[in-house]
Short mmCIF file of C-alpha atoms in Angstrom, two decimals:
data_model
loop_
_atom_site.label_atom_id
_atom_site.label_comp_id
_atom_site.label_asym_id
_atom_site.label_seq_id
_atom_site.Cartn_x
_atom_site.Cartn_y
_atom_site.Cartn_z
CA MET A 1 -3.08 -7.11 22.90
CA LYS A 2 -5.42 -8.83 20.48
CA ARG A 3 -4.67 -12.22 19.03
CA THR A 4 -6.41 -13.92 16.18
CA GLU A 5 -8.77 -16.82 16.46
CA ASP A 6 -9.43 -19.36 13.77
CA LYS A 7 -12.04 -17.80 11.53
CA LEU A 8 -13.35 -18.96 8.20
CA PRO A 9 -14.03 -16.02 5.86
CA THR A 10 -17.64 -15.83 4.80
CA GLY A 11 -19.17 -15.77 1.34
CA GLU A 12 -19.53 -18.14 -1.58
CA ILE A 13 -15.82 -18.75 -1.91
CA VAL A 14 -14.18 -22.17 -2.09
CA TYR A 15 -11.28 -22.40 0.37
CA PRO A 16 -8.62 -25.08 -0.27
CA GLU A 17 -7.88 -27.52 2.51
CA GLY A 18 -4.12 -26.99 2.34
CA PHE A 19 -1.84 -24.00 2.64
CA SER A 20 -2.77 -21.62 -0.17
CA VAL A 21 -2.08 -18.14 -1.55
CA GLY A 22 -4.22 -15.85 -3.70
CA TYR A 23 -3.47 -12.58 -5.49
CA SER A 24 -5.38 -9.70 -6.98
CA ILE A 25 -4.64 -6.19 -8.25
CA ILE A 26 -6.99 -3.28 -8.97
CA ASP A 27 -6.70 0.28 -10.28
CA ILE A 28 -7.43 2.95 -7.61
CA THR A 29 -6.63 6.01 -9.76
CA VAL A 30 -8.96 9.01 -9.71
CA VAL A 31 -8.38 12.41 -11.37
CA PRO A 32 -8.05 15.19 -10.46
CA LEU A 33 -6.09 14.10 -7.42
CA PRO A 34 -4.13 15.98 -4.72
CA ILE A 35 -0.50 14.86 -4.72
CA PHE A 36 2.55 15.95 -2.75
CA ASP A 37 2.68 19.63 -3.68
CA ALA A 38 0.03 20.06 -6.39
CA THR A 39 -3.21 18.75 -7.86
CA ALA A 40 -2.62 16.28 -10.67
CA GLU A 41 -4.93 16.51 -13.67
CA LYS A 42 -3.30 13.74 -15.72
CA VAL A 43 -2.04 10.19 -15.25
CA HIS A 44 1.44 9.06 -16.20
CA ASP A 45 0.82 5.53 -14.94
CA PRO A 46 -1.99 4.21 -12.73
CA LEU A 47 -2.04 3.77 -8.98
CA MET A 48 -2.68 0.16 -8.06
CA LEU A 49 -3.80 -1.74 -4.98
CA THR A 50 -2.49 -5.30 -4.68
CA CYS A 51 -3.74 -7.95 -2.29
CA THR A 52 -1.90 -11.15 -1.39
CA VAL A 53 -3.92 -13.50 0.81
CA VAL A 54 -2.21 -16.28 2.77
CA TRP A 55 -4.50 -19.10 3.93
CA ASP A 56 -3.36 -21.90 6.27
CA GLY A 57 -6.54 -23.98 5.99
CA LYS A 58 -8.35 -22.19 8.84
CA THR A 59 -7.13 -18.59 9.04
CA ALA A 60 -6.31 -15.94 6.43
CA ALA A 61 -4.02 -12.93 6.42
CA LEU A 62 -3.99 -10.09 3.89
CA LEU A 63 -0.69 -8.47 2.87
CA MET A 64 -1.75 -5.48 0.81
CA SER A 65 0.24 -2.79 -1.01
CA ALA A 66 -1.13 0.53 -2.26
CA ASP A 67 0.53 3.03 -4.58
CA LEU A 68 -0.02 5.91 -2.16
CA ARG A 69 2.22 8.41 -0.41
CA SER A 70 0.72 7.42 2.93
CA MET A 71 -2.56 6.52 4.62
CA ALA A 72 -4.29 8.11 7.58
CA GLU A 73 -4.82 5.98 10.67
CA SER A 74 -8.58 6.45 10.32
CA VAL A 75 -8.54 5.05 6.76
CA ALA A 76 -6.41 2.08 7.75
CA LYS A 77 -8.68 1.35 10.73
CA ARG A 78 -11.85 1.57 8.66
CA SER A 79 -10.28 -0.67 5.98
CA GLY A 80 -9.57 -3.36 8.57
CA GLU A 81 -13.07 -3.10 9.99
CA MET A 82 -14.64 -3.40 6.53
CA ILE A 83 -12.58 -6.49 5.73
CA GLU A 84 -13.36 -8.15 9.07
CA LYS A 85 -17.10 -7.46 8.76
CA GLN A 86 -17.44 -8.61 5.15
CA PHE A 87 -14.98 -11.51 5.00
CA GLY A 88 -14.43 -12.56 8.62
CA ILE A 89 -10.68 -11.95 8.41
CA PRO A 90 -9.52 -10.36 11.69
CA ALA A 91 -8.41 -6.74 11.32
CA GLU A 92 -5.12 -7.59 13.04
CA ASN A 93 -4.44 -10.01 10.16
CA VAL A 94 -4.36 -7.14 7.66
CA ILE A 95 -1.34 -5.06 6.67
CA ILE A 96 -1.81 -2.25 4.13
CA ASN A 97 1.62 -0.96 3.07
CA CYS A 98 1.95 2.25 1.06
CA THR A 99 4.70 2.37 -1.58
CA HIS A 100 5.25 6.07 -0.76
CA THR A 101 5.29 7.45 -4.27
CA HIS A 102 5.08 11.24 -3.95
CA GLU A 103 2.95 11.44 -7.10
CA ALA A 104 -0.03 9.99 -5.23
CA PRO A 105 -2.23 11.22 -2.39
CA HIS A 106 -2.05 10.87 1.33
CA ALA A 107 -5.20 8.80 1.79
CA GLY A 108 -7.31 10.79 4.17
CA GLY A 109 -7.04 14.30 2.75
CA GLY A 110 -10.05 16.59 3.10
CA SER A 111 -10.17 18.17 -0.37
CA ASP A 112 -13.08 17.47 -2.72
CA SER A 113 -10.85 15.38 -4.99
CA GLY A 114 -9.47 13.56 -1.94
CA VAL A 115 -12.99 12.74 -0.81
CA ARG A 116 -13.81 11.37 -4.26
CA TRP A 117 -10.65 9.27 -4.18
CA LEU A 118 -11.54 7.82 -0.78
CA ALA A 119 -15.06 6.95 -1.92
CA ASN A 120 -13.59 5.06 -4.88
CA TYR A 121 -11.00 3.36 -2.65
CA TYR A 122 -13.63 2.06 -0.22
CA LYS A 123 -15.62 0.79 -3.21
CA GLN A 124 -12.62 -1.06 -4.69
CA LEU A 125 -11.23 -2.45 -1.43
CA PRO A 126 -13.72 -5.35 -0.99
CA VAL A 127 -13.45 -6.14 -4.71
CA VAL A 128 -9.69 -6.68 -4.62
CA VAL A 129 -9.97 -8.74 -1.42
CA GLU A 130 -12.71 -10.97 -2.81
CA ASN A 131 -10.81 -11.47 -6.07
CA ALA A 132 -7.70 -12.50 -4.13
CA LEU A 133 -9.74 -14.98 -2.07
CA ARG A 134 -11.24 -16.44 -5.23
CA ASP A 135 -7.71 -16.79 -6.65
CA LEU A 136 -6.54 -19.02 -3.78
CA ASP A 137 -4.45 -21.95 -5.00
CA GLU A 138 -2.48 -24.52 -3.01
CA VAL A 139 1.21 -23.76 -2.60
CA GLU A 140 3.87 -26.28 -3.64
CA GLY A 141 6.61 -24.39 -1.82
CA ILE A 142 7.70 -21.10 -0.24
CA TYR A 143 11.04 -19.76 -1.47
CA THR A 144 12.92 -16.75 -0.12
CA GLY A 145 15.94 -14.90 -1.40
CA LYS A 146 18.20 -11.89 -0.82
CA SER A 147 20.28 -9.70 -3.06
CA TYR A 148 21.80 -6.22 -3.03
CA THR A 149 21.73 -3.18 -5.29
CA GLU A 150 24.97 -1.38 -6.10
CA ASN A 151 25.39 2.41 -6.03
CA LEU A 152 21.64 2.93 -6.38
CA CYS A 153 20.69 4.63 -3.10
CA PHE A 154 22.42 7.04 -0.74
CA VAL A 155 21.78 8.10 2.86
CA ARG A 156 20.44 11.63 2.64
CA ARG A 157 21.09 12.43 6.32
CA TYR A 158 24.51 13.93 6.98
CA LEU A 159 26.71 14.66 9.97
CA MET A 160 27.12 18.41 10.42
CA PRO A 161 30.14 20.28 11.90
CA ASP A 162 28.15 20.96 15.11
CA GLY A 163 27.54 17.23 15.67
CA THR A 164 23.88 17.20 14.58
CA TYR A 165 22.39 15.34 11.61
CA ARG A 166 20.41 16.99 8.83
CA THR A 167 18.65 15.85 5.68
CA ASN A 168 20.18 17.02 2.37
CA PRO A 169 22.04 19.98 3.93
CA GLY A 170 24.27 20.74 0.93
CA SER A 171 28.01 21.33 0.81
CA THR A 172 28.40 22.05 4.55
CA ALA A 173 27.98 18.37 5.49
CA VAL A 174 30.84 16.40 7.00
CA ALA A 175 29.82 12.81 6.14
CA HIS A 176 26.86 10.50 5.57
CA GLU A 177 25.08 9.40 8.75
CA THR A 178 25.67 5.74 7.87
CA GLU A 179 25.89 3.43 4.87
CA ALA A 180 22.73 2.71 2.90
CA ASP A 181 20.97 -0.61 3.47
CA SER A 182 20.87 -1.94 -0.09
CA GLU A 183 19.37 -5.37 0.70
CA MET A 184 16.38 -6.59 -1.28
CA ARG A 185 14.30 -9.48 0.04
CA THR A 186 11.91 -11.71 -1.87
CA ILE A 187 9.29 -14.31 -1.02
CA ARG A 188 7.97 -16.49 -3.83
CA PHE A 189 4.91 -18.66 -3.38
CA LYS A 190 5.06 -21.42 -5.98
CA ARG A 191 1.50 -22.44 -6.73
CA GLU A 192 0.23 -25.68 -8.20
CA GLY A 193 -2.12 -24.49 -10.94
CA LYS A 194 -1.67 -20.71 -11.18
CA LYS A 195 1.06 -18.11 -11.54
CA ASP A 196 3.54 -17.78 -8.70
CA VAL A 197 3.14 -14.80 -6.37
CA LEU A 198 6.39 -12.86 -5.88
CA MET A 199 6.67 -10.43 -2.95
CA VAL A 200 9.51 -7.88 -2.90
CA ASN A 201 10.71 -5.83 0.09
CA TYR A 202 13.13 -2.95 -0.53
CA GLN A 203 13.90 0.34 1.18
CA THR A 204 14.31 3.64 -0.66
CA HIS A 205 12.45 6.86 -1.35
CA TYR A 206 10.68 7.65 -4.58
CA GLY A 207 12.36 8.61 -7.89
CA GLY A 208 10.24 11.72 -8.23
CA SER A 209 10.31 12.09 -11.98
CA PHE A 210 6.68 13.14 -12.51
CA PRO A 211 5.80 15.99 -10.12
CA ASP A 212 2.87 17.23 -12.25
CA SER A 213 0.95 14.00 -12.76
CA ILE A 214 -0.20 10.85 -11.02
CA SER A 215 2.38 8.09 -11.04
CA ALA A 216 3.20 4.91 -9.13
CA ASP A 217 6.81 5.89 -9.80
CA PHE A 218 9.47 3.18 -10.16
CA ILE A 219 7.06 0.63 -8.67
CA HIS A 220 5.04 0.60 -11.89
CA LEU A 221 8.07 -0.11 -14.04
CA ILE A 222 9.58 -2.87 -11.92
CA ARG A 223 6.16 -4.50 -11.47
CA GLU A 224 5.54 -4.44 -15.22
CA GLN A 225 9.02 -5.67 -16.18
CA THR A 226 9.28 -8.35 -13.47
CA GLU A 227 5.90 -9.84 -14.37
CA LYS A 228 6.88 -9.86 -18.04
CA GLU A 229 10.27 -11.50 -17.53
CA MET A 230 9.32 -13.94 -14.76
CA ASP A 231 5.67 -14.69 -15.64
CA CYS A 232 4.49 -14.10 -12.08
CA HIS A 233 2.27 -11.87 -9.97
CA PHE A 234 4.24 -9.05 -8.33
CA ALA A 235 3.66 -7.28 -4.99
CA TYR A 236 6.00 -4.57 -3.69
CA TYR A 237 6.36 -3.70 0.00
CA SER A 238 8.15 -0.48 0.90
CA GLY A 239 10.74 -1.05 3.59
CA ALA A 240 12.49 1.22 6.09
CA GLY A 241 13.94 3.86 3.80
CA ALA A 242 13.03 7.25 5.30
CA ASN A 243 16.67 8.37 5.16
CA LEU A 244 17.40 6.92 1.70
CA SER A 245 17.00 8.29 -1.82
CA PHE A 246 18.00 7.31 -5.33
CA VAL A 247 21.34 8.62 -6.60
CA SER A 248 22.49 9.44 -10.12
CA ASN A 249 25.19 7.47 -11.93
CA ILE A 250 27.59 10.44 -11.66
CA PRO A 251 29.92 10.05 -8.64
CA GLY A 252 29.34 12.78 -6.07
CA ASN A 253 26.19 14.09 -7.74
CA ARG A 254 23.19 13.73 -5.43
CA ILE A 255 20.40 14.56 -7.91
CA TYR A 256 17.46 12.22 -8.45
CA PRO A 257 17.83 10.12 -11.59
CA ASN A 258 15.16 9.35 -14.13
CA ILE A 259 13.36 6.29 -12.78
CA GLU A 260 13.71 4.50 -16.13
CA ALA A 261 17.46 4.39 -15.39
CA ALA A 262 17.04 2.89 -11.93
CA SER A 263 14.35 0.34 -12.72
CA PRO A 264 16.45 -2.17 -14.73
CA ALA A 265 18.90 -2.43 -11.84
CA LEU A 266 16.04 -3.09 -9.41
CA VAL A 267 14.53 -5.75 -11.68
CA GLN A 268 17.93 -7.44 -12.00
CA THR A 269 18.28 -7.42 -8.22
CA VAL A 270 14.89 -9.11 -7.93
CA LYS A 271 16.04 -11.79 -10.37
CA ASP A 272 19.32 -12.22 -8.48
CA ALA A 273 17.42 -12.71 -5.22
CA VAL A 274 15.12 -15.30 -6.77
CA SER A 275 18.11 -17.17 -8.23
CA ALA A 276 19.54 -17.47 -4.69
CA GLU A 277 16.36 -18.81 -3.11
CA THR A 278 16.04 -21.23 -0.21
CA LYS A 279 12.90 -23.18 0.67
CA LEU A 280 10.97 -22.50 3.87
CA GLU A 281 8.33 -24.42 5.77
CA THR A 282 4.67 -23.44 5.76
CA GLY A 283 2.85 -22.86 9.02
CA LYS A 284 -0.10 -21.41 10.88
CA VAL A 285 -1.16 -17.81 10.22
CA ASN A 286 -1.15 -15.52 13.27
CA GLY A 287 -1.72 -11.80 13.65
CA ILE A 288 -0.79 -9.57 16.59
CA TRP A 289 -1.60 -5.88 16.97
CA GLU A 290 -0.26 -3.64 19.73
CA GLU A 291 -0.02 0.07 20.55
CA TYR A 292 3.08 1.73 21.95
CA GLN A 293 3.14 5.18 23.52
CA ALA A 294 5.31 7.51 21.45
CA THR A 295 6.66 10.84 22.66
CA ALA A 296 8.37 13.70 20.89
CA LYS A 297 9.49 17.26 21.46
CA GLY A 298 6.87 19.64 22.84
CA ASN A 299 5.33 16.93 25.05
CA TRP A 300 3.65 15.35 22.02
CA LYS A 301 2.32 11.93 22.92
CA LYS A 302 0.30 9.43 20.94
CA PRO A 303 -0.25 5.66 20.90
CA ILE A 304 1.28 4.25 17.71
CA PRO A 305 -0.12 0.95 16.35
CA PHE A 306 2.24 -1.79 15.22
CA SER A 307 1.28 -5.18 13.84
CA VAL A 308 3.02 -8.45 13.11
CA ILE A 309 1.75 -11.25 10.88
CA THR A 310 3.55 -14.57 11.04
CA CYS A 311 3.24 -17.66 8.90
CA GLY A 312 5.56 -20.58 9.53
CA GLU A 313 9.08 -19.23 9.03
CA LEU A 314 7.86 -15.89 7.63
CA GLY A 315 7.30 -12.66 9.54
CA PHE A 316 5.79 -9.35 8.40
CA VAL A 317 6.19 -6.25 10.59
CA SER A 318 4.26 -3.03 9.95
CA ALA A 319 5.27 0.44 11.13
CA PRO A 320 2.85 3.32 10.47
CA TYR A 321 5.51 5.95 9.71
CA GLU A 322 8.81 6.58 7.91
CA MET A 323 11.36 4.29 9.56
CA PHE A 324 15.10 4.75 9.03
CA ASP A 325 16.93 1.88 7.33
CA THR A 326 19.10 1.29 10.41
CA ASN A 327 15.94 0.65 12.49
CA GLY A 328 14.55 -1.66 9.82
CA LYS A 329 17.78 -3.63 9.75
CA GLN A 330 17.68 -3.97 13.55
CA VAL A 331 14.19 -5.45 13.33
CA ARG A 332 15.19 -7.89 10.57
CA ASP A 333 18.40 -8.95 12.31
CA GLY A 334 16.60 -9.46 15.63
CA SER A 335 13.67 -11.37 14.17
CA PRO A 336 13.38 -15.07 15.08
CA PHE A 337 11.99 -15.81 11.60
CA LYS A 338 14.09 -16.96 8.69
CA MET A 339 12.59 -14.27 6.45
CA THR A 340 11.14 -11.01 7.77
CA PHE A 341 9.66 -8.13 5.79
CA VAL A 342 9.66 -4.70 7.45
CA CYS A 343 6.87 -2.58 5.95
CA SER A 344 6.96 1.17 6.62
CA TYR A 345 4.08 3.55 5.81
CA ALA A 346 1.74 0.70 6.80
CA ASN A 347 -1.61 0.65 8.63
CA GLY A 348 -1.54 4.40 9.21
CA GLY A 349 0.59 7.48 8.71
CA PHE A 350 2.29 9.40 11.54
#
């Protein structure tokens, strides 16, 4: 186990004395680009990398979100090492969550276009971190909220007649594995002299409307609309939704909808969560990183890294794979913190 020590990030950056938050966003799009089942030659909307930095007066933590399908463990590890070397922020104080859009690459692919994308990513990474550090502003209050979507997602794993569970098996299914976790969680940092930073945690799979081009998927639309309507900075963190997908508005029809149809409902849920906010206390930033031995069929074994970042009454948990919503809910319900974000597809991809 590694625990953080108080470290002051280096560089010509002015750090406030009190509890502060900074935000930055940068375009990480490169074309052509290998996506889920093709090579994209065009861009429907850009892939972005956001960085939210939380500073307690002595120690910083970075809560980052990338519009990527997933990220290799080697890329996540190198990212943490780069940040620690250049800014003095401990690698265990960094979470990089992928939004899991399928119209984006798995960061770590070996194709020529994938190599070009990685080179650009490593070039942009320190820029977005430095910009977030320079954006630090003292926080007047931390506010958290919860709300729920209605009839937007379904559990795509089904009970079969033989007692097993399968994903999208068709008409032979008996019943859904469980009910979908439709909870959306928000954290809003109200800042003294700059725009508030709004963090959103929600669990579902992608909309999948643009299989032939690069797209951040529904994330782009809800980011754009939320920032417009609420005059804030927006950061999305993909939760435990490996077994969830969007549904259409037609009862019983399990096709993916157009993401323009789903996005207004998501934005409204964000607004509902913010309207039901409660205030939390600030606190010291801590980061913990541990490895757990995972096993699977065929005697497959591998140490899987997990990390937790805490800050006062807030907790952020990263899992480097697709986690089912029932597991995510167990983590949230068992957490000792008043607000916990569970971030799948984070700090590696297994």
